mmCIF file of C-alpha atoms in Angstrom:
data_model
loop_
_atom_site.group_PDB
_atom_site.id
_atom_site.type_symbol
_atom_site.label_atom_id
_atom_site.label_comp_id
_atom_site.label_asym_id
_atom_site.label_seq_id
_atom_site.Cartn_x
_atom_site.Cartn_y
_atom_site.Cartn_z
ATOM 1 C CA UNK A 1 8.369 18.419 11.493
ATOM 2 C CA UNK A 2 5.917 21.216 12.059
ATOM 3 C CA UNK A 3 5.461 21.316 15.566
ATOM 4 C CA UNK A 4 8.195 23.750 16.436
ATOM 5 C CA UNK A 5 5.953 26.093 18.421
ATOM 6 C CA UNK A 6 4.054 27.878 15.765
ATOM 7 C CA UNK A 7 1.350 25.675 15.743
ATOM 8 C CA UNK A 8 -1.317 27.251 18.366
ATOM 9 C CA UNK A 9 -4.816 26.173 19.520
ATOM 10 C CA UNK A 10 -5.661 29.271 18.296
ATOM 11 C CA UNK A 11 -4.134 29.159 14.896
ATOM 12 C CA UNK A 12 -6.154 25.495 14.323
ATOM 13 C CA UNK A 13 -9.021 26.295 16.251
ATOM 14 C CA UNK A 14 -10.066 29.774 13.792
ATOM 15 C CA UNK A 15 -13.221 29.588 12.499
ATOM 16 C CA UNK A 16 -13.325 27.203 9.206
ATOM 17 C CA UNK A 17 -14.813 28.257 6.573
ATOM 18 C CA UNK A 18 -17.144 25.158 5.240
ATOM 19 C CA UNK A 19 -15.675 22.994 2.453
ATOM 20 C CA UNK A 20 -17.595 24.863 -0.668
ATOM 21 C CA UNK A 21 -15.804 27.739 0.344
ATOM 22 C CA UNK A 22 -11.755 26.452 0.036
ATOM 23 C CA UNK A 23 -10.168 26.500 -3.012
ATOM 24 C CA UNK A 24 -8.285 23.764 -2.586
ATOM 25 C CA UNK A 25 -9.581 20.201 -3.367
ATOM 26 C CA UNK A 26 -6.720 17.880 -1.477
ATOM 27 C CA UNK A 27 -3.143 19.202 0.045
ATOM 28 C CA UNK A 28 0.144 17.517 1.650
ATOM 29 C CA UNK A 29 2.635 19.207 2.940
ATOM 30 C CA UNK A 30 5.636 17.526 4.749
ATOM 31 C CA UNK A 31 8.519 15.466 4.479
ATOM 32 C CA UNK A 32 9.375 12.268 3.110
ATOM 33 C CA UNK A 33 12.514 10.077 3.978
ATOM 34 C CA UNK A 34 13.091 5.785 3.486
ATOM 35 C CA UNK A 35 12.045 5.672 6.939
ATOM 36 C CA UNK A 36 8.422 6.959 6.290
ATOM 37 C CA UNK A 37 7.393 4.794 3.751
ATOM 38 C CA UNK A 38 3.784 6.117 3.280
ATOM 39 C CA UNK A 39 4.927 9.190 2.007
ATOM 40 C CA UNK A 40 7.379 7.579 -0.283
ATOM 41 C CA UNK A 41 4.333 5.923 -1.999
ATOM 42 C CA UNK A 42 2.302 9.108 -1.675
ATOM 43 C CA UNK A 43 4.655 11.336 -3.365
ATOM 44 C CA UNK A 44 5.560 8.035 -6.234
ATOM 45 C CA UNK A 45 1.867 8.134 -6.954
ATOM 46 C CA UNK A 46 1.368 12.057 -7.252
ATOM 47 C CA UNK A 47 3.996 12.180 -9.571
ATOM 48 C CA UNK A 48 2.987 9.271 -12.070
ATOM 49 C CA UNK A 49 -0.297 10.546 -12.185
ATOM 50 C CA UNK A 50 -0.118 14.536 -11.706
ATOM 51 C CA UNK A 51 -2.307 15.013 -14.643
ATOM 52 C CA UNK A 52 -5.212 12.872 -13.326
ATOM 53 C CA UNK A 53 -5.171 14.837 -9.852
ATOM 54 C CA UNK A 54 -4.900 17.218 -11.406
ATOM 55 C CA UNK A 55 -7.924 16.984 -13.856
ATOM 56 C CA UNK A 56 -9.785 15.100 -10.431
ATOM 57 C CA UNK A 57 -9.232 18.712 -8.437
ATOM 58 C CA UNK A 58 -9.881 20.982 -11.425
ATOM 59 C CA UNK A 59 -13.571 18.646 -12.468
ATOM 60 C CA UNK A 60 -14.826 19.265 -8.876
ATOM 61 C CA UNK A 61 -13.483 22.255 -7.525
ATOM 62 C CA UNK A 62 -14.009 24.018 -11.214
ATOM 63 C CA UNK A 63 -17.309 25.390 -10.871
ATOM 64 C CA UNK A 64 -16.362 26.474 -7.181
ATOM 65 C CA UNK A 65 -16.910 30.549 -6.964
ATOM 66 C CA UNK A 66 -13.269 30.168 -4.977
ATOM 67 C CA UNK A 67 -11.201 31.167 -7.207
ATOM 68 C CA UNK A 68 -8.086 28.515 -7.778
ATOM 69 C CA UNK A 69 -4.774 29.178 -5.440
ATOM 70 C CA UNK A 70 -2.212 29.950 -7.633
ATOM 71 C CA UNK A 71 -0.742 26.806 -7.170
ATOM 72 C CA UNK A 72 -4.246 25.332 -9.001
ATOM 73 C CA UNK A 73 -7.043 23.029 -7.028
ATOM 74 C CA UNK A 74 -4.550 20.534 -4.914
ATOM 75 C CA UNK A 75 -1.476 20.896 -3.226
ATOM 76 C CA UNK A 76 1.091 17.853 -2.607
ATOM 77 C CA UNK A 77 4.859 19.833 -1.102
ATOM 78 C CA UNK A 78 7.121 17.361 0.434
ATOM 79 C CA UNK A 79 10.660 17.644 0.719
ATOM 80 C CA UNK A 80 13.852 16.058 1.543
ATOM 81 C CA UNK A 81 13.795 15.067 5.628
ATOM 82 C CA UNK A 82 17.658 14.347 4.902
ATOM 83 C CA UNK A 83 18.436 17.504 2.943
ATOM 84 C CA UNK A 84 19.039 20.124 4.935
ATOM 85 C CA UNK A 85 18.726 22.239 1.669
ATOM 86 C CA UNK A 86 15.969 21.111 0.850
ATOM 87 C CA UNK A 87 13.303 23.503 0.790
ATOM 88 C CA UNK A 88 9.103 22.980 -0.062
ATOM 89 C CA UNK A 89 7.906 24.438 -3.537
ATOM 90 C CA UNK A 90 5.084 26.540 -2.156
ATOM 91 C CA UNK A 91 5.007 29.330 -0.136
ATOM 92 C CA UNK A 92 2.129 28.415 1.225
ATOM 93 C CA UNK A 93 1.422 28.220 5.783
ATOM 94 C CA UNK A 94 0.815 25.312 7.258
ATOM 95 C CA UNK A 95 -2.002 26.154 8.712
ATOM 96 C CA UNK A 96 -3.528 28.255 5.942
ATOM 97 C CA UNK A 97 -3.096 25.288 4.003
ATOM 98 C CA UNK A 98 -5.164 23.197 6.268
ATOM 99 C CA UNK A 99 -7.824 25.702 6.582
ATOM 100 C CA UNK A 100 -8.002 26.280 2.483
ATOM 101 C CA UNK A 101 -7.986 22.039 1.621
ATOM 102 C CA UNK A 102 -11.168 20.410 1.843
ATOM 103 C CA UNK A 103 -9.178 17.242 2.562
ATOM 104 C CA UNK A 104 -6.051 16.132 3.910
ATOM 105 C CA UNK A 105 -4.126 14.067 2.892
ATOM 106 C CA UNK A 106 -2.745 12.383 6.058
ATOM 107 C CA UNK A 107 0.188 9.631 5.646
ATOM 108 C CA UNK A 108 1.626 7.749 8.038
ATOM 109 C CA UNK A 109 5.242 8.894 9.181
ATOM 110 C CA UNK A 110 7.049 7.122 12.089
ATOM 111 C CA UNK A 111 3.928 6.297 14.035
ATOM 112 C CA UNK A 112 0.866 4.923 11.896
ATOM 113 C CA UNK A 113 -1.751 7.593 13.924
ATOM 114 C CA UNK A 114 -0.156 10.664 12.660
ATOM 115 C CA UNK A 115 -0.905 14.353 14.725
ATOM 116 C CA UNK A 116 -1.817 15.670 10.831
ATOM 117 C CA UNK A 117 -4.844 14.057 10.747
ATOM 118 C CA UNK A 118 -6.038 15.799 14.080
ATOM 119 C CA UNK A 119 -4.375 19.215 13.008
ATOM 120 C CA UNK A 120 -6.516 18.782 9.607
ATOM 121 C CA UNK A 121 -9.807 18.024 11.980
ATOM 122 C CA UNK A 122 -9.311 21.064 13.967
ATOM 123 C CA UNK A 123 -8.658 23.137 10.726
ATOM 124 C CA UNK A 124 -12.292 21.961 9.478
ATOM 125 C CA UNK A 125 -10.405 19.546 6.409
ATOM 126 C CA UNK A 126 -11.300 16.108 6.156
ATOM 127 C CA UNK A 127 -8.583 13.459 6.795
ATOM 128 C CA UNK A 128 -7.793 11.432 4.250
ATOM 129 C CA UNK A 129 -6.265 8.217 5.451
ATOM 130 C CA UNK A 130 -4.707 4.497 3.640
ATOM 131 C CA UNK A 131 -6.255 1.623 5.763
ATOM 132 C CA UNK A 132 -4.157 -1.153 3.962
ATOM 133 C CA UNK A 133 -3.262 -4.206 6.055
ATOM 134 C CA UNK A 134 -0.551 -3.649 7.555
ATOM 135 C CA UNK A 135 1.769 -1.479 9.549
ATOM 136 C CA UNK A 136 4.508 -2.838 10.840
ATOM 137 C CA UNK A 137 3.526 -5.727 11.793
ATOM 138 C CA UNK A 138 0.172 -4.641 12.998
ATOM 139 C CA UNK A 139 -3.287 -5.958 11.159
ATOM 140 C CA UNK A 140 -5.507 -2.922 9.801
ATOM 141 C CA UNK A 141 -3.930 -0.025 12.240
ATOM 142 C CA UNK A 142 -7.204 2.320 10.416
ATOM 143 C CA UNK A 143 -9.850 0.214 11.952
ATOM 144 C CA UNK A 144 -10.284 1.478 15.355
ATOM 145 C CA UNK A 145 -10.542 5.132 13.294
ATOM 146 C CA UNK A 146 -12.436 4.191 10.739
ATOM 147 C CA UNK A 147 -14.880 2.730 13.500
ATOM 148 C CA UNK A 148 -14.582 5.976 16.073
ATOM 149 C CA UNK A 149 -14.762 8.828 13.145
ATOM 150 C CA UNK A 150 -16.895 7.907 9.964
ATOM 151 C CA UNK A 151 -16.232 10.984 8.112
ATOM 152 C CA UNK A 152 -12.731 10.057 7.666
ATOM 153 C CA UNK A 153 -11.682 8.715 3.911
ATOM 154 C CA UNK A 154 -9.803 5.976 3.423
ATOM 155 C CA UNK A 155 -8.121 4.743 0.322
ATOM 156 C CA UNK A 156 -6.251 1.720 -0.451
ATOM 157 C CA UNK A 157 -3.210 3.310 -1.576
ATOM 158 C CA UNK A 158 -2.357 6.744 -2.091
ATOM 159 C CA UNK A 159 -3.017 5.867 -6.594
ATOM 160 C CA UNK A 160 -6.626 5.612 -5.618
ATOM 161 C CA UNK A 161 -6.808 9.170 -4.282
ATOM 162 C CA UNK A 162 -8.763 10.612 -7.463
ATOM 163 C CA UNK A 163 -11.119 7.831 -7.669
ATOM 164 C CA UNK A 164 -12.069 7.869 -4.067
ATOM 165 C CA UNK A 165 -11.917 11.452 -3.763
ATOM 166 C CA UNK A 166 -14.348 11.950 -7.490
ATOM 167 C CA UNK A 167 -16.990 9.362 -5.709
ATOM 168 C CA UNK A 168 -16.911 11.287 -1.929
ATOM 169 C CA UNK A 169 -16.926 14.456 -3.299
ATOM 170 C CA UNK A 170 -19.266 14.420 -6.299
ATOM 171 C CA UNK A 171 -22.178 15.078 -3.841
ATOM 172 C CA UNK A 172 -20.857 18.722 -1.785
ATOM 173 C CA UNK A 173 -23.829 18.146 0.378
ATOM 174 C CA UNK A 174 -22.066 14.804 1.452
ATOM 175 C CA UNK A 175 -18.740 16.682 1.933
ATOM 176 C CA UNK A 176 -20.558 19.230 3.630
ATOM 177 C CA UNK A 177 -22.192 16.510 6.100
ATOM 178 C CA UNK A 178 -18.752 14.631 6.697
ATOM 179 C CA UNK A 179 -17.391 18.255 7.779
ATOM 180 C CA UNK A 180 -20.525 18.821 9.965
ATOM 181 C CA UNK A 181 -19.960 14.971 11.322
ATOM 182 C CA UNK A 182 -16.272 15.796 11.660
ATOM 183 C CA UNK A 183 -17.091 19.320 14.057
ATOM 184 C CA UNK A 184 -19.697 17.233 16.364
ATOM 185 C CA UNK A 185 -17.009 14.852 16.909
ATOM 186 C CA UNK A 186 -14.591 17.068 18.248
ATOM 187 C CA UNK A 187 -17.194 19.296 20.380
ATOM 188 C CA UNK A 188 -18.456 15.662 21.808
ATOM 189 C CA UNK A 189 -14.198 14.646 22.392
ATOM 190 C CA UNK A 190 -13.345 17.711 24.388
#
């Protein structure tokens, strides 16, 4: 949905700045339809629980000296696939987004690996990923990632994202080290 061109090596590939110095906790942006179920589910749980992402984002990104986007400390813009009307709620780039989100949130669309996850990598934002048990039809898809790239998060479901997120990112210097991790990885894959 994003790849119509814009997205360069060069645009993903800029110098990141490290995670204490984005001022945004989380993002999503993308669309949603009945035939990507993930992000059904992701956007279901944003929206029952907005005020304890919110409060998740705002307790560790709070005493950040980044000041807040205006948007606040997390970002979740998904639209309509179906709607050609439909239009996202931020202004905000692509791939500014990636480069300002300490993590990713990267749901599965018609494929279980999704290209977001490596777009977020190459942005310097951790990928944050569901390893349930299935995916149509096939036993714990997040395994073989989980195994190849340890600084990836994984949650259960997308409700557990504060949680998960509060206990990975209450140490930065942890965050810090998964980013670190997350650049040796690529230098070592190219």
């Amino acid at each position: 949905e994003f790849d119509d061109g814009s997205l360069s090596k060069e645009g993903l590939s800029a110098p990141s700045p490290p995670a204490n110095f984005r001022p945004l906790l989380f993002s999503f942006r993308g669309t949603y339809n009945t035939d990507k179920p993930s992000r059904l589910l992701l956007r279901k749980a944003e929206r029952a629980n907005r005020r304890g992402w919110t409060a998740t984002a705002e307790e560790l990104m709070g005493s950040s000296d980044v000041p807040a986007t205006i948007y606040g400390r997390y970002i979740v813009d998904m639209k309509d696939e179906l709607d050609e009307r439909a239009e996202y709620a931020t202004e905000y780039d692509y791939l500014d987004l990636l480069h300002d989100s300490v993590f990713s949130l990267s749901p599965t669309g018609h494929l279980w690996e999704s290209y977001r996850t490596f777009e977020a990598m190459e942005a310097g934002s951790i990928p944050v990923i569901v390893d349930n048990a299935t995916y149509r039809g096939c036993a714990r898809p997040a395994a073989h990632m989980m195994a190849r790239m340890p600084f990836v998060v994984a949650v259960q479901n997308w409700e557990d994202v504060p949680d998960v997120l509060r206990r990975v990112a209450s140490n930065f210097s942890d965050v810090l080290r998964r980013q670190q991790q997350m650049r040796d990885w690529l230098q070592a894959d190219k």
